[in-house]
mmCIF file of C-alpha atoms and ligand atoms in Angstrom:
data_model
loop_
_atom_site.group_PDB
_atom_site.id
_atom_site.type_symbol
_atom_site.label_atom_id
_atom_site.label_comp_id
_atom_site.label_asym_id
_atom_site.label_seq_id
_atom_site.Cartn_x
_atom_site.Cartn_y
_atom_site.Cartn_z
ATOM 1 C CA UNK A 1 139.337 85.559 -62.021
ATOM 2 C CA UNK A 2 142.543 85.026 -60.142
ATOM 3 C CA UNK A 3 144.028 81.562 -59.948
ATOM 4 C CA UNK A 4 143.670 79.834 -56.636
ATOM 5 C CA UNK A 5 146.808 78.420 -55.081
ATOM 6 C CA UNK A 6 147.384 74.698 -55.428
ATOM 7 C CA UNK A 7 147.205 72.584 -52.310
ATOM 8 C CA UNK A 8 150.340 70.747 -53.196
ATOM 9 C CA UNK A 9 153.261 72.939 -52.335
ATOM 10 C CA UNK A 10 155.439 71.716 -55.183
ATOM 11 C CA UNK A 11 152.828 72.252 -57.838
ATOM 12 C CA UNK A 12 151.443 75.641 -56.902
ATOM 13 C CA UNK A 13 152.967 77.397 -59.884
ATOM 14 C CA UNK A 14 151.885 74.807 -62.407
ATOM 15 C CA UNK A 15 148.493 74.428 -60.802
ATOM 16 C CA UNK A 16 147.888 78.140 -61.159
ATOM 17 C CA UNK A 17 148.457 77.770 -64.866
ATOM 18 C CA UNK A 18 146.511 74.570 -65.215
ATOM 19 C CA UNK A 19 143.529 75.955 -63.336
ATOM 20 C CA UNK A 20 142.723 78.283 -66.154
ATOM 21 C CA UNK A 21 141.967 75.271 -68.324
ATOM 22 C CA UNK A 22 140.826 72.828 -65.656
ATOM 23 C CA UNK A 23 137.237 71.738 -66.007
ATOM 24 C CA UNK A 24 135.293 71.071 -62.843
ATOM 25 C CA UNK A 25 132.025 69.370 -63.720
ATOM 26 C CA UNK A 26 130.677 70.104 -60.282
ATOM 27 C CA UNK A 27 130.934 73.859 -60.350
ATOM 28 C CA UNK A 28 132.979 76.271 -58.292
ATOM 29 C CA UNK A 29 133.826 75.607 -54.679
ATOM 30 C CA UNK A 30 132.846 78.199 -52.124
ATOM 31 C CA UNK A 31 135.156 77.451 -49.203
ATOM 32 C CA UNK A 32 136.265 80.267 -46.946
ATOM 33 C CA UNK A 33 139.045 82.337 -48.499
ATOM 34 C CA UNK A 34 141.523 81.546 -45.719
ATOM 35 C CA UNK A 35 141.409 77.893 -46.823
ATOM 36 C CA UNK A 36 142.199 78.100 -50.487
ATOM 37 C CA UNK A 37 140.640 74.889 -51.732
ATOM 38 C CA UNK A 38 140.575 72.666 -54.585
ATOM 39 C CA UNK A 39 142.519 72.100 -57.428
ATOM 40 C CA UNK A 40 141.771 69.085 -59.509
ATOM 41 C CA UNK A 41 144.945 70.156 -61.309
ATOM 42 C CA UNK A 42 146.918 69.123 -58.227
ATOM 43 C CA UNK A 43 145.248 65.740 -58.313
ATOM 44 C CA UNK A 44 146.411 64.999 -61.809
ATOM 45 C CA UNK A 45 149.733 66.776 -61.637
ATOM 46 C CA UNK A 46 152.741 64.515 -61.919
ATOM 47 C CA UNK A 47 155.075 64.257 -58.946
ATOM 48 C CA UNK A 48 158.104 62.065 -59.635
ATOM 49 C CA UNK A 49 158.129 59.863 -56.546
ATOM 50 C CA UNK A 50 161.168 58.030 -57.903
ATOM 51 C CA UNK A 51 163.124 61.271 -57.476
ATOM 52 C CA UNK A 52 161.568 62.839 -54.368
ATOM 53 C CA UNK A 53 160.396 61.338 -51.086
ATOM 54 C CA UNK A 54 156.647 60.753 -51.263
ATOM 55 C CA UNK A 55 154.151 59.394 -48.781
ATOM 56 C CA UNK A 56 150.459 58.704 -49.352
ATOM 57 C CA UNK A 57 148.168 59.132 -46.359
ATOM 58 C CA UNK A 58 144.989 57.112 -46.843
ATOM 59 C CA UNK A 59 141.790 57.227 -44.822
ATOM 60 C CA UNK A 60 139.267 54.400 -44.784
ATOM 61 C CA UNK A 61 135.624 53.956 -43.776
ATOM 62 C CA UNK A 62 134.364 57.500 -44.216
ATOM 63 C CA UNK A 63 132.985 59.919 -44.685
ATOM 64 C CA UNK A 64 131.823 60.271 -41.091
ATOM 65 C CA UNK A 65 131.092 63.097 -38.694
ATOM 66 C CA UNK A 66 134.882 63.429 -38.219
ATOM 67 C CA UNK A 67 135.750 63.908 -41.869
ATOM 68 C CA UNK A 68 134.999 67.622 -42.162
ATOM 69 C CA UNK A 69 137.580 68.555 -39.539
ATOM 70 C CA UNK A 70 140.160 66.343 -41.229
ATOM 71 C CA UNK A 71 139.488 68.026 -44.564
ATOM 72 C CA UNK A 72 139.944 71.423 -42.952
ATOM 73 C CA UNK A 73 143.353 70.282 -41.705
ATOM 74 C CA UNK A 74 144.357 69.007 -45.129
ATOM 75 C CA UNK A 75 143.167 72.172 -46.837
ATOM 76 C CA UNK A 76 145.017 74.435 -44.396
ATOM 77 C CA UNK A 77 148.169 72.381 -44.961
ATOM 78 C CA UNK A 78 147.677 72.213 -48.735
ATOM 79 C CA UNK A 79 148.101 68.458 -48.346
ATOM 80 C CA UNK A 80 146.480 65.774 -50.469
ATOM 81 C CA UNK A 81 145.243 62.388 -49.281
ATOM 82 C CA UNK A 82 143.360 59.356 -50.537
ATOM 83 C CA UNK A 83 139.983 58.339 -49.141
ATOM 84 C CA UNK A 84 138.469 54.861 -49.427
ATOM 85 C CA UNK A 85 134.750 55.393 -49.003
ATOM 86 C CA UNK A 86 132.024 53.078 -47.835
ATOM 87 C CA UNK A 87 129.279 53.605 -50.430
ATOM 88 C CA UNK A 88 126.376 54.372 -48.072
ATOM 89 C CA UNK A 89 128.619 56.757 -46.113
ATOM 90 C CA UNK A 90 129.221 58.728 -49.308
ATOM 91 C CA UNK A 91 125.448 59.042 -49.673
ATOM 92 C CA UNK A 92 124.988 60.028 -46.032
ATOM 93 C CA UNK A 93 127.847 62.558 -45.995
ATOM 94 C CA UNK A 94 127.572 63.808 -49.550
ATOM 95 C CA UNK A 95 129.043 67.234 -48.832
ATOM 96 C CA UNK A 96 132.190 65.711 -47.355
ATOM 97 C CA UNK A 97 132.655 63.252 -50.216
ATOM 98 C CA UNK A 98 132.247 66.087 -52.695
ATOM 99 C CA UNK A 99 134.677 68.229 -50.733
ATOM 100 C CA UNK A 100 137.266 65.446 -50.953
ATOM 101 C CA UNK A 101 136.766 65.254 -54.682
ATOM 102 C CA UNK A 102 136.879 69.001 -55.206
ATOM 103 C CA UNK A 103 139.979 69.359 -53.039
ATOM 104 C CA UNK A 104 141.853 67.040 -55.381
ATOM 105 C CA UNK A 105 142.031 64.134 -52.980
ATOM 106 C CA UNK A 106 141.815 60.687 -54.565
ATOM 107 C CA UNK A 107 138.708 58.627 -53.846
ATOM 108 C CA UNK A 108 138.526 54.853 -53.786
ATOM 109 C CA UNK A 109 135.935 52.141 -53.219
ATOM 110 C CA UNK A 110 135.714 50.413 -49.804
ATOM 111 C CA UNK A 111 132.543 48.339 -50.386
ATOM 112 C CA UNK A 112 128.956 48.745 -49.219
ATOM 113 C CA UNK A 113 128.816 46.887 -45.897
ATOM 114 C CA UNK A 114 132.533 46.384 -45.114
ATOM 115 C CA UNK A 115 132.519 42.574 -45.145
ATOM 116 C CA UNK A 116 135.406 40.113 -45.172
ATOM 117 C CA UNK A 117 135.347 39.657 -48.930
ATOM 118 C CA UNK A 118 137.386 36.446 -48.829
ATOM 119 C CA UNK A 119 134.346 34.791 -47.250
ATOM 120 C CA UNK A 120 132.062 35.780 -50.131
ATOM 121 C CA UNK A 121 131.489 34.057 -53.460
ATOM 122 C CA UNK A 122 132.518 36.017 -56.533
ATOM 123 C CA UNK A 123 129.039 37.476 -57.257
ATOM 124 C CA UNK A 124 128.890 38.840 -53.720
ATOM 125 C CA UNK A 125 132.308 40.462 -54.123
ATOM 126 C CA UNK A 126 131.289 41.961 -57.449
ATOM 127 C CA UNK A 127 128.154 43.398 -55.899
ATOM 128 C CA UNK A 128 130.025 44.959 -52.967
ATOM 129 C CA UNK A 129 132.459 46.662 -55.335
ATOM 130 C CA UNK A 130 129.981 47.723 -58.005
ATOM 131 C CA UNK A 131 127.209 49.051 -55.780
ATOM 132 C CA UNK A 132 129.668 51.110 -53.743
ATOM 133 C CA UNK A 133 131.191 52.433 -56.967
ATOM 134 C CA UNK A 134 127.746 53.497 -58.182
ATOM 135 C CA UNK A 135 126.974 55.164 -54.858
ATOM 136 C CA UNK A 136 130.258 57.065 -54.869
ATOM 137 C CA UNK A 137 129.843 58.051 -58.510
ATOM 138 C CA UNK A 138 126.335 59.317 -57.801
ATOM 139 C CA UNK A 139 127.923 61.860 -55.455
ATOM 140 C CA UNK A 140 131.220 62.779 -57.106
ATOM 141 C CA UNK A 141 130.308 62.122 -60.719
ATOM 142 C CA UNK A 142 133.278 59.793 -61.062
ATOM 143 C CA UNK A 143 133.528 56.038 -60.690
ATOM 144 C CA UNK A 144 136.530 55.088 -58.534
ATOM 145 C CA UNK A 145 139.499 53.249 -60.058
ATOM 146 C CA UNK A 146 141.035 52.408 -56.689
ATOM 147 C CA UNK A 147 139.770 49.656 -54.404
ATOM 148 C CA UNK A 148 140.704 48.757 -50.850
ATOM 149 C CA UNK A 149 139.242 45.536 -49.445
ATOM 150 C CA UNK A 150 137.969 45.840 -45.865
ATOM 151 C CA UNK A 151 140.519 44.596 -43.291
ATOM 152 C CA UNK A 152 142.997 44.331 -46.164
ATOM 153 C CA UNK A 153 141.576 40.860 -46.699
ATOM 154 C CA UNK A 154 142.053 39.701 -50.278
ATOM 155 C CA UNK A 155 142.597 36.574 -52.314
ATOM 156 C CA UNK A 156 142.620 35.759 -56.005
ATOM 157 C CA UNK A 157 138.819 36.134 -56.219
ATOM 158 C CA UNK A 158 138.943 39.615 -54.708
ATOM 159 C CA UNK A 159 141.796 40.683 -56.954
ATOM 160 C CA UNK A 160 140.027 39.388 -60.047
ATOM 161 C CA UNK A 161 136.772 41.089 -59.058
ATOM 162 C CA UNK A 162 138.575 44.406 -58.602
ATOM 163 C CA UNK A 163 140.246 43.924 -61.966
ATOM 164 C CA UNK A 164 136.925 43.197 -63.634
ATOM 165 C CA UNK A 165 135.576 46.413 -62.100
ATOM 166 C CA UNK A 166 138.525 48.323 -63.552
ATOM 167 C CA UNK A 167 140.147 48.980 -60.188
ATOM 168 C CA UNK A 168 143.614 48.596 -58.699
ATOM 169 C CA UNK A 169 143.808 46.971 -55.254
ATOM 170 C CA UNK A 170 145.518 49.427 -52.891
ATOM 171 C CA UNK A 171 146.779 48.056 -49.579
ATOM 172 C CA UNK A 172 149.443 49.673 -47.358
ATOM 173 C CA UNK A 173 152.813 49.162 -45.728
ATOM 174 C CA UNK A 174 152.452 51.442 -42.686
ATOM 175 C CA UNK A 175 149.688 50.711 -40.191
ATOM 176 C CA UNK A 176 149.586 52.541 -36.821
ATOM 177 C CA UNK A 177 146.461 50.536 -35.959
ATOM 178 C CA UNK A 178 144.486 53.663 -35.164
ATOM 179 C CA UNK A 179 141.393 51.460 -34.801
ATOM 180 C CA UNK A 180 142.998 50.077 -31.638
ATOM 181 C CA UNK A 181 145.062 53.017 -30.378
ATOM 182 C CA UNK A 182 142.781 55.995 -29.951
ATOM 183 C CA UNK A 183 145.680 58.275 -29.119
ATOM 184 C CA UNK A 184 146.961 60.929 -31.559
ATOM 185 C CA UNK A 185 150.492 60.922 -30.119
ATOM 186 C CA UNK A 186 150.707 57.139 -30.464
ATOM 187 C CA UNK A 187 149.453 57.299 -34.032
ATOM 188 C CA UNK A 188 152.049 59.942 -34.927
ATOM 189 C CA UNK A 189 154.890 57.944 -33.373
ATOM 190 C CA UNK A 190 153.833 54.724 -35.064
ATOM 191 C CA UNK A 191 153.544 56.289 -38.514
ATOM 192 C CA UNK A 192 156.790 58.223 -38.215
ATOM 193 C CA UNK A 193 158.650 55.118 -37.025
ATOM 194 C CA UNK A 194 157.472 53.104 -39.999
ATOM 195 C CA UNK A 195 157.387 55.542 -42.866
ATOM 196 C CA UNK A 196 159.810 55.205 -45.776
ATOM 197 C CA UNK A 197 159.833 56.895 -49.178
ATOM 198 C CA UNK A 198 156.928 55.513 -51.200
ATOM 199 C CA UNK A 199 154.948 54.487 -48.127
ATOM 200 C CA UNK A 200 151.193 54.050 -48.133
ATOM 201 C CA UNK A 201 149.803 54.744 -44.642
ATOM 202 C CA UNK A 202 146.441 53.339 -43.590
ATOM 203 C CA UNK A 203 144.362 55.512 -41.271
ATOM 204 C CA UNK A 204 140.634 55.808 -40.556
ATOM 205 C CA UNK A 205 138.427 58.879 -40.455
ATOM 206 C CA UNK A 206 135.817 56.923 -38.533
ATOM 207 C CA UNK A 207 137.516 57.626 -35.174
ATOM 208 C CA UNK A 208 137.530 60.998 -33.435
ATOM 209 C CA UNK A 209 141.191 60.620 -32.480
ATOM 210 C CA UNK A 210 142.733 59.993 -35.887
ATOM 211 C CA UNK A 211 142.128 63.453 -37.410
ATOM 212 C CA UNK A 212 143.774 64.924 -34.303
ATOM 213 C CA UNK A 213 146.995 63.101 -35.205
ATOM 214 C CA UNK A 214 147.173 64.531 -38.712
ATOM 215 C CA UNK A 215 148.363 68.140 -38.197
ATOM 216 C CA UNK A 216 151.574 67.095 -36.447
ATOM 217 C CA UNK A 217 151.998 64.154 -38.783
ATOM 218 C CA UNK A 218 151.968 66.483 -41.784
ATOM 219 C CA UNK A 219 154.380 68.911 -40.130
ATOM 220 C CA UNK A 220 156.923 66.240 -39.215
ATOM 221 C CA UNK A 221 156.701 64.415 -42.540
ATOM 222 C CA UNK A 222 157.350 67.663 -44.389
ATOM 223 C CA UNK A 223 160.200 68.526 -42.026
ATOM 224 C CA UNK A 224 161.704 65.186 -43.036
ATOM 225 C CA UNK A 225 161.404 66.130 -46.688
ATOM 226 C CA UNK A 226 158.297 64.191 -47.691
ATOM 227 C CA UNK A 227 155.782 65.262 -50.303
ATOM 228 C CA UNK A 228 152.226 64.278 -49.365
ATOM 229 C CA UNK A 229 150.675 62.790 -52.483
ATOM 230 C CA UNK A 230 147.606 60.843 -53.519
ATOM 231 C CA UNK A 231 147.920 57.168 -54.394
ATOM 232 C CA UNK A 232 147.630 57.875 -58.154
ATOM 233 C CA UNK A 233 150.331 60.536 -57.851
ATOM 234 C CA UNK A 234 152.546 58.070 -55.984
ATOM 235 C CA UNK A 235 152.605 55.779 -59.011
ATOM 236 C CA UNK A 236 152.342 58.383 -61.763
ATOM 237 C CA UNK A 237 155.948 58.117 -62.960
ATOM 238 C CA UNK A 238 156.423 54.386 -62.404
ATOM 239 C CA UNK A 239 153.901 53.051 -64.875
ATOM 240 C CA UNK A 240 150.708 54.093 -63.124
ATOM 241 C CA UNK A 241 148.205 51.870 -61.385
ATOM 242 C CA UNK A 242 146.768 48.861 -63.214
ATOM 243 C CA UNK A 243 143.414 47.305 -62.558
ATOM 244 C CA UNK A 244 143.529 43.921 -60.880
ATOM 245 C CA UNK A 245 147.037 44.513 -59.502
ATOM 246 C CA UNK A 246 147.738 44.659 -55.734
ATOM 247 C CA UNK A 247 149.893 47.518 -54.409
ATOM 248 C CA UNK A 248 151.399 47.849 -50.938
ATOM 249 C CA UNK A 249 153.683 50.820 -51.514
ATOM 250 C CA UNK A 250 155.012 53.060 -54.225
ATOM 251 C CA UNK A 251 158.495 53.878 -55.481
ATOM 252 C CA UNK A 252 161.101 55.907 -53.643
ATOM 253 C CA UNK A 253 164.276 57.740 -54.588
HETATM 254 ZN ZN1 ZN B 1 137.689 49.678 -43.538
#
């Protein structure tokens, strides 16, 4: 069997080597040959974001009916992203959640019903995190180690609950407010105006307009010298992510 190209442009050579020993517990992907998919090797490959300009695009609230088209864009671009899934959405759109996993995208927990967690007592927070984690794991085979609280609303209780669940709390430092501005050109301008090396960008694959902003966003970010990495890759050379710790951005050169 010939090695499939890695989606991450800087790791293609290493990924080709690593693929021969990579173990995919979910079997072999069968995407169309013009969209070379999947390498879990890319997901775990180390990019030194202290030395090169990295940006992590993150997508919340999916999967939805708009996720498949977004994944096609990412696959064609050989770009990686991070998805924070609502547990029941993972069950409803199993194929898309699996495709994210198989592509090498990182997958995080975004609760069951998307509540304001700061309004809940600790047992309610625990339940939102744990049930969603079980739902996601039932699809991908892997329990998430990343958590994003809905609305970015967190307090000490939320942070402690995430820590107890073995998850890092991943927020963001670039927000084009795509939930308000359903306009791809606006989203691109807002992200590009705010992005810095190490940025974590919050987007949503629950709106039809957001995936339409991504092709140009990827092109311009790469033209500016950015590597598109997952959240775990962003922190891989700066100590990694720790459960119960809140992150807004990663390192930069
Ligand atoms: Zn959300």
